[in-house]
mmCIF file of C-alpha atoms and ligand atoms in Angstrom:
data_model
loop_
_atom_site.group_PDB
_atom_site.id
_atom_site.type_symbol
_atom_site.label_atom_id
_atom_site.label_comp_id
_atom_site.label_asym_id
_atom_site.label_seq_id
_atom_site.Cartn_x
_atom_site.Cartn_y
_atom_site.Cartn_z
ATOM 1 C CA MET A 1 59.251 62.229 -107.845
ATOM 2 C CA ILE A 2 57.540 62.780 -104.533
ATOM 3 C CA VAL A 3 55.068 60.366 -102.940
ATOM 4 C CA ILE A 4 52.628 62.025 -100.570
ATOM 5 C CA LYS A 5 50.270 60.310 -98.142
ATOM 6 C CA LEU A 6 47.218 62.309 -97.166
ATOM 7 C CA GLY A 7 46.341 60.854 -93.773
ATOM 8 C CA GLY A 8 42.713 59.888 -93.271
ATOM 9 C CA SER A 9 42.661 61.928 -90.069
ATOM 10 C CA VAL A 10 43.553 65.071 -92.038
ATOM 11 C CA ILE A 11 41.076 64.863 -94.909
ATOM 12 C CA THR A 12 38.139 63.332 -92.980
ATOM 13 C CA ASP A 13 36.554 63.779 -89.579
ATOM 14 C CA LYS A 14 37.567 60.449 -88.077
ATOM 15 C CA ASP A 15 34.842 60.609 -85.438
ATOM 16 C CA VAL A 16 31.874 60.996 -87.765
ATOM 17 C CA GLU A 17 31.228 58.226 -90.279
ATOM 18 C CA LYS A 18 31.945 59.162 -93.897
ATOM 19 C CA THR A 19 32.606 62.843 -93.241
ATOM 20 C CA LEU A 20 34.955 64.607 -95.611
ATOM 21 C CA LEU A 21 36.791 67.800 -94.633
ATOM 22 C CA PRO A 22 36.494 69.418 -98.097
ATOM 23 C CA ASP A 23 38.297 72.673 -97.266
ATOM 24 C CA VAL A 24 41.321 70.888 -95.840
ATOM 25 C CA LEU A 25 41.411 68.578 -98.860
ATOM 26 C CA ALA A 26 41.099 71.500 -101.295
ATOM 27 C CA GLY A 27 43.900 73.395 -99.501
ATOM 28 C CA LEU A 28 46.213 70.420 -99.678
ATOM 29 C CA ALA A 29 45.319 69.727 -103.316
ATOM 30 C CA GLY A 30 46.213 73.342 -104.155
ATOM 31 C CA SER A 31 49.574 73.085 -102.379
ATOM 32 C CA ILE A 32 50.360 69.813 -104.117
ATOM 33 C CA ALA A 33 49.413 71.180 -107.541
ATOM 34 C CA ALA A 34 51.772 74.122 -106.963
ATOM 35 C CA LEU A 35 54.805 71.860 -106.402
ATOM 36 C CA ASP A 36 57.420 71.997 -109.078
ATOM 37 C CA GLU A 37 57.926 68.232 -109.300
ATOM 38 C CA PRO A 38 55.898 65.134 -110.304
ATOM 39 C CA VAL A 39 53.940 63.590 -107.467
ATOM 40 C CA ALA A 40 51.971 60.441 -106.689
ATOM 41 C CA ILE A 41 49.330 60.403 -103.994
ATOM 42 C CA VAL A 42 48.288 57.816 -101.430
ATOM 43 C CA HIS A 43 45.442 58.505 -99.041
ATOM 44 C CA GLY A 44 44.145 56.871 -95.899
ATOM 45 C CA ALA A 45 40.551 55.832 -95.235
ATOM 46 C CA GLY A 46 39.684 57.961 -92.209
ATOM 47 C CA SER A 47 35.989 57.731 -91.395
ATOM 48 C CA PHE A 48 35.321 56.139 -94.830
ATOM 49 C CA GLY A 49 36.714 52.754 -93.754
ATOM 50 C CA HIS A 50 38.043 52.479 -90.250
ATOM 51 C CA LYS A 51 34.722 52.608 -88.421
ATOM 52 C CA VAL A 52 33.073 49.785 -90.382
ATOM 53 C CA ALA A 53 36.298 47.735 -90.339
ATOM 54 C CA LYS A 54 36.579 48.028 -86.574
ATOM 55 C CA ALA A 55 32.905 47.335 -85.918
ATOM 56 C CA THR A 56 32.790 44.230 -88.126
ATOM 57 C CA GLY A 57 36.295 42.805 -87.595
ATOM 58 C CA VAL A 58 37.155 42.793 -91.311
ATOM 59 C CA GLY A 59 40.875 42.138 -91.713
ATOM 60 C CA SER A 60 41.368 41.167 -88.071
ATOM 61 C CA GLY A 61 41.658 37.431 -88.673
ATOM 62 C CA PRO A 62 40.669 34.733 -91.184
ATOM 63 C CA HIS A 63 37.778 35.999 -93.273
ATOM 64 C CA VAL A 64 34.321 34.520 -92.667
ATOM 65 C CA PRO A 65 31.438 34.822 -95.176
ATOM 66 C CA GLU A 66 29.361 36.704 -92.583
ATOM 67 C CA ARG A 67 31.725 39.629 -93.174
ATOM 68 C CA ASP A 68 31.323 39.699 -96.978
ATOM 69 C CA ALA A 69 28.803 42.520 -96.864
ATOM 70 C CA ALA A 70 31.101 44.582 -94.646
ATOM 71 C CA VAL A 71 33.994 44.026 -97.087
ATOM 72 C CA ALA A 72 31.801 45.312 -99.917
ATOM 73 C CA ARG A 73 30.715 48.293 -97.781
ATOM 74 C CA ILE A 74 34.327 49.238 -96.958
ATOM 75 C CA SER A 75 35.339 48.800 -100.591
ATOM 76 C CA ALA A 76 32.537 51.133 -101.715
ATOM 77 C CA ASP A 77 33.237 53.701 -98.993
ATOM 78 C CA VAL A 78 36.973 54.002 -99.663
ATOM 79 C CA ARG A 79 36.198 54.351 -103.389
ATOM 80 C CA GLU A 80 33.842 57.177 -102.528
ATOM 81 C CA LEU A 81 36.588 58.955 -100.594
ATOM 82 C CA ASN A 82 38.991 58.271 -103.447
ATOM 83 C CA LEU A 83 36.609 60.013 -105.834
ATOM 84 C CA HIS A 84 36.539 63.071 -103.559
ATOM 85 C CA VAL A 85 40.361 63.123 -103.556
ATOM 86 C CA ILE A 86 40.568 62.636 -107.333
ATOM 87 C CA ASN A 87 38.077 65.461 -107.908
ATOM 88 C CA ALA A 88 39.887 67.824 -105.516
ATOM 89 C CA LEU A 89 43.236 67.143 -107.210
ATOM 90 C CA ALA A 90 41.703 67.627 -110.669
ATOM 91 C CA ASP A 91 40.042 70.882 -109.552
ATOM 92 C CA ALA A 92 43.457 72.074 -108.387
ATOM 93 C CA GLY A 93 44.895 71.461 -111.860
ATOM 94 C CA LEU A 94 46.503 68.034 -111.525
ATOM 95 C CA LYS A 95 45.659 65.071 -113.775
ATOM 96 C CA PRO A 96 44.903 62.306 -111.258
ATOM 97 C CA VAL A 97 44.209 58.666 -112.133
ATOM 98 C CA SER A 98 42.953 56.164 -109.561
ATOM 99 C CA ILE A 99 44.927 52.961 -108.926
ATOM 100 C CA PRO A 100 42.710 50.867 -106.595
ATOM 101 C CA PRO A 101 44.738 48.370 -104.516
ATOM 102 C CA SER A 102 41.940 45.763 -104.690
ATOM 103 C CA SER A 103 42.763 45.564 -108.434
ATOM 104 C CA VAL A 104 46.577 45.769 -108.445
ATOM 105 C CA CYS A 105 47.463 44.086 -105.188
ATOM 106 C CA VAL A 106 47.223 40.650 -103.520
ATOM 107 C CA ALA A 107 47.967 40.188 -99.830
ATOM 108 C CA SER A 108 49.284 37.324 -97.750
ATOM 109 C CA ASP A 109 48.679 37.208 -93.997
ATOM 110 C CA GLY A 110 47.858 40.898 -93.774
ATOM 111 C CA GLY A 111 50.857 42.174 -95.776
ATOM 112 C CA ILE A 112 51.258 42.972 -99.466
ATOM 113 C CA LYS A 113 52.325 39.873 -101.404
ATOM 114 C CA THR A 114 52.257 41.328 -104.901
ATOM 115 C CA PHE A 115 51.717 44.867 -106.091
ATOM 116 C CA SER A 116 51.737 45.692 -109.763
ATOM 117 C CA GLY A 117 53.284 49.116 -110.132
ATOM 118 C CA GLU A 118 53.327 49.107 -113.936
ATOM 119 C CA ALA A 119 50.104 51.068 -114.387
ATOM 120 C CA ALA A 120 51.207 53.749 -111.906
ATOM 121 C CA GLU A 121 54.583 53.984 -113.572
ATOM 122 C CA ARG A 122 53.145 54.337 -117.070
ATOM 123 C CA TRP A 123 50.556 56.886 -116.029
ATOM 124 C CA SER A 124 53.219 58.885 -114.251
ATOM 125 C CA ARG A 125 55.538 58.823 -117.268
ATOM 126 C CA GLN A 126 52.657 60.283 -119.301
ATOM 127 C CA GLY A 127 52.415 63.214 -116.930
ATOM 128 C CA MET A 128 49.413 61.915 -114.983
ATOM 129 C CA THR A 129 49.237 61.710 -111.182
ATOM 130 C CA PRO A 130 48.664 58.159 -109.850
ATOM 131 C CA VAL A 131 46.469 58.043 -106.749
ATOM 132 C CA THR A 132 46.053 54.984 -104.538
ATOM 133 C CA PHE A 133 44.534 54.460 -101.095
ATOM 134 C CA GLY A 134 44.121 52.180 -98.065
ATOM 135 C CA ASP A 135 41.771 49.407 -99.209
ATOM 136 C CA VAL A 136 40.388 45.902 -98.710
ATOM 137 C CA VAL A 137 42.523 43.418 -100.651
ATOM 138 C CA ALA A 138 42.156 39.687 -101.426
ATOM 139 C CA ASP A 139 44.507 37.738 -99.144
ATOM 140 C CA GLU A 140 45.796 34.266 -100.125
ATOM 141 C CA ALA A 141 45.953 33.151 -96.485
ATOM 142 C CA MET A 142 43.253 35.110 -94.653
ATOM 143 C CA GLY A 143 40.773 35.642 -97.483
ATOM 144 C CA VAL A 144 40.628 39.410 -96.984
ATOM 145 C CA SER A 145 43.118 41.924 -95.620
ATOM 146 C CA ILE A 146 43.102 45.623 -94.987
ATOM 147 C CA ILE A 147 46.131 47.224 -96.562
ATOM 148 C CA SER A 148 46.963 50.648 -95.186
ATOM 149 C CA GLY A 149 48.058 53.619 -97.211
ATOM 150 C CA ASP A 150 51.293 53.503 -95.208
ATOM 151 C CA GLN A 151 52.193 50.120 -96.722
ATOM 152 C CA LEU A 152 51.250 51.378 -100.171
ATOM 153 C CA MET A 153 53.586 54.379 -99.821
ATOM 154 C CA MET A 154 56.496 51.945 -100.005
ATOM 155 C CA GLU A 155 55.106 50.266 -103.133
ATOM 156 C CA PHE A 156 54.475 53.590 -104.889
ATOM 157 C CA ALA A 157 57.879 54.939 -103.874
ATOM 158 C CA ARG A 158 59.610 51.832 -105.241
ATOM 159 C CA SER A 159 57.618 51.659 -108.473
ATOM 160 C CA LEU A 160 58.041 55.372 -109.171
ATOM 161 C CA ASP A 161 61.595 55.719 -107.879
ATOM 162 C CA ALA A 162 60.637 58.490 -105.442
ATOM 163 C CA ARG A 163 63.295 60.681 -103.846
ATOM 164 C CA LEU A 164 61.001 62.028 -101.119
ATOM 165 C CA ALA A 165 58.079 60.539 -99.144
ATOM 166 C CA VAL A 166 55.847 62.866 -97.153
ATOM 167 C CA PHE A 167 53.248 61.646 -94.657
ATOM 168 C CA VAL A 168 50.743 64.455 -94.159
ATOM 169 C CA ALA A 169 49.253 64.196 -90.668
ATOM 170 C CA ASP A 170 46.945 66.202 -88.403
ATOM 171 C CA VAL A 171 49.801 67.040 -86.032
ATOM 172 C CA ASP A 172 53.207 68.689 -86.555
ATOM 173 C CA GLY A 173 55.080 65.389 -86.478
ATOM 174 C CA VAL A 174 56.256 62.934 -83.812
ATOM 175 C CA PHE A 175 56.446 64.270 -80.265
ATOM 176 C CA ASP A 176 58.424 62.850 -77.368
ATOM 177 C CA ARG A 177 55.082 62.124 -75.626
ATOM 178 C CA PRO A 178 51.427 62.369 -76.741
ATOM 179 C CA PRO A 179 51.102 65.843 -78.336
ATOM 180 C CA ALA A 180 48.126 66.739 -76.124
ATOM 181 C CA GLU A 181 50.314 66.438 -73.029
ATOM 182 C CA GLU A 182 51.780 69.582 -71.547
ATOM 183 C CA ASP A 183 55.431 70.247 -72.503
ATOM 184 C CA ALA A 184 55.349 67.712 -75.358
ATOM 185 C CA ILE A 185 58.326 68.420 -77.609
ATOM 186 C CA LEU A 186 58.277 68.025 -81.386
ATOM 187 C CA LEU A 187 61.090 65.709 -82.442
ATOM 188 C CA THR A 188 62.861 67.014 -85.534
ATOM 189 C CA GLU A 189 64.262 63.525 -86.223
ATOM 190 C CA VAL A 190 63.102 60.063 -85.215
ATOM 191 C CA SER A 191 64.892 56.744 -85.677
ATOM 192 C CA PRO A 192 63.921 53.268 -84.396
ATOM 193 C CA GLU A 193 66.183 53.985 -81.399
ATOM 194 C CA THR A 194 64.468 57.243 -80.390
ATOM 195 C CA ALA A 195 62.593 57.031 -77.096
ATOM 196 C CA VAL A 196 58.995 58.043 -77.775
ATOM 197 C CA SER A 197 56.174 57.670 -75.274
ATOM 198 C CA PHE A 198 53.035 56.962 -77.308
ATOM 199 C CA GLY A 199 50.673 56.897 -74.314
ATOM 200 C CA GLU A 200 47.372 55.037 -74.232
ATOM 201 C CA VAL A 201 45.915 55.730 -77.662
ATOM 202 C CA GLU A 202 42.954 54.080 -79.264
ATOM 203 C CA SER A 203 44.285 52.275 -82.308
ATOM 204 C CA ASP A 204 42.922 52.222 -85.869
ATOM 205 C CA VAL A 205 42.480 48.882 -87.591
ATOM 206 C CA THR A 206 45.828 49.574 -89.268
ATOM 207 C CA GLY A 207 47.625 50.633 -86.072
ATOM 208 C CA ALA A 208 48.228 53.998 -84.455
ATOM 209 C CA LEU A 209 51.355 56.125 -84.954
ATOM 210 C CA ARG A 210 53.629 53.415 -83.545
ATOM 211 C CA GLY A 211 52.543 50.998 -86.322
ATOM 212 C CA LYS A 212 52.712 53.665 -89.015
ATOM 213 C CA LEU A 213 56.262 54.550 -88.008
ATOM 214 C CA GLU A 214 57.362 50.994 -88.788
ATOM 215 C CA TRP A 215 56.483 51.574 -92.451
ATOM 216 C CA MET A 216 58.224 54.946 -92.419
ATOM 217 C CA PHE A 217 61.411 53.403 -90.984
ATOM 218 C CA ARG A 218 61.363 50.860 -93.800
ATOM 219 C CA MET A 219 61.187 53.677 -96.332
ATOM 220 C CA ALA A 220 64.060 55.535 -94.694
ATOM 221 C CA GLU A 221 65.982 52.244 -94.627
ATOM 222 C CA ALA A 222 65.422 51.975 -98.399
ATOM 223 C CA GLY A 223 67.173 55.332 -98.810
ATOM 224 C CA ILE A 224 64.068 57.468 -99.350
ATOM 225 C CA GLU A 225 64.032 60.845 -97.595
ATOM 226 C CA THR A 226 60.950 60.466 -95.372
ATOM 227 C CA TRP A 227 59.033 63.120 -93.397
ATOM 228 C CA ILE A 228 55.854 63.678 -91.392
ATOM 229 C CA VAL A 229 54.360 67.180 -91.757
ATOM 230 C CA ASN A 230 51.166 68.856 -90.604
ATOM 231 C CA GLY A 231 48.485 69.066 -93.305
ATOM 232 C CA HIS A 232 46.831 71.991 -91.566
ATOM 233 C CA ALA A 233 49.886 74.091 -92.491
ATOM 234 C CA PRO A 234 50.138 73.139 -96.191
ATOM 235 C CA GLU A 235 52.948 75.663 -96.840
ATOM 236 C CA ARG A 236 55.261 73.281 -94.963
ATOM 237 C CA LEU A 237 54.942 70.771 -97.789
ATOM 238 C CA ALA A 238 56.131 73.445 -100.234
ATOM 239 C CA ASP A 239 59.025 74.415 -97.926
ATOM 240 C CA LEU A 240 60.098 70.801 -97.570
ATOM 241 C CA VAL A 241 60.093 70.205 -101.311
ATOM 242 C CA ALA A 242 61.902 73.475 -102.085
ATOM 243 C CA ASP A 243 64.387 73.626 -99.182
ATOM 244 C CA GLY A 244 64.735 70.007 -98.055
ATOM 245 C CA SER A 245 63.519 70.857 -94.572
ATOM 246 C CA THR A 246 60.547 72.313 -92.684
ATOM 247 C CA VAL A 247 58.691 72.183 -89.364
ATOM 248 C CA GLY A 248 58.001 68.464 -89.007
ATOM 249 C CA THR A 249 59.748 65.192 -88.220
ATOM 250 C CA ARG A 250 62.366 63.599 -90.429
ATOM 251 C CA ILE A 251 62.361 59.809 -90.251
ATOM 252 C CA VAL A 252 65.791 58.196 -90.241
ATOM 253 C CA SER A 253 66.709 54.537 -90.301
ATOM 254 C CA GLY A 254 68.469 52.791 -87.428
ATOM 255 C CA GLY A 255 72.113 53.619 -86.739
ATOM 256 C CA GLN A 256 72.077 56.906 -88.698
HETATM 257 O O1 IP8 B 301 43.841 54.797 -93.321
HETATM 258 C C1 IP8 B 301 43.088 51.872 -94.031
HETATM 259 O O2 IP8 B 301 44.112 52.651 -94.589
HETATM 260 P P1 IP8 B 301 44.855 53.772 -93.698
HETATM 261 C C2 IP8 B 301 42.179 51.246 -95.070
HETATM 262 O O3 IP8 B 301 45.952 54.293 -94.558
HETATM 263 C C3 IP8 B 301 40.865 50.752 -94.570
HETATM 264 O O4 IP8 B 301 45.392 53.060 -92.483
HETATM 265 C C4 IP8 B 301 40.025 50.110 -95.579
HETATM 266 C C5 IP8 B 301 40.407 50.869 -93.355
#
């Protein structure tokens, strides 16, 4: 079993509200459908969630009723993106089923408190492909939280007993300094001890790469082989699954 996160910055244009990149999504769906192993998919929100969340402050502190409409907007927008992903996967020959976090998950103080993996597990056992996504979730302490696809990767991997977790990004992996900088070097392995200069980056509501890496380290810590690969070179996903290695960054836990 492989869990794959399609980053929101790969499948959407993050700068233009609610803009899908259909060709990129279709290419990735085709590569995933061609894999010789069961998969489960998580996707980020990209421009179908982050812009409204940032502009309205949803998830950034205790919920206030003035933000109810924004919560509903984000919920609807991420569902819309989810439908695009489900359709692309189905068109590629997979049998996807949506598992919305707002229905199977409760948060506490911004983190997942409970996640029911039973539906995903049963669907998967029946040969279907569970698909979940970054979403707004009821939070027992804050009222509402935004749960990122990165957090959900861990829940899916645990529930489905995944051997491999792949984070599909819009860059080749983790670089020793911001990838746009001259002479930036792709790191083939990253652990919590690796020195990485992240530079001054504008953060998403769920944190930039630095925050996302925390979730990846937790997965590596749990014994799951964890990688970041570039979604604009979808053949790398196939190479990784077939050969155990590709152009990208392998995430290792501390002390390894
Ligand atoms: O794109 C964020 O999920 P991510 C979810 O995986 C929302 O960080 C609703 C902004």
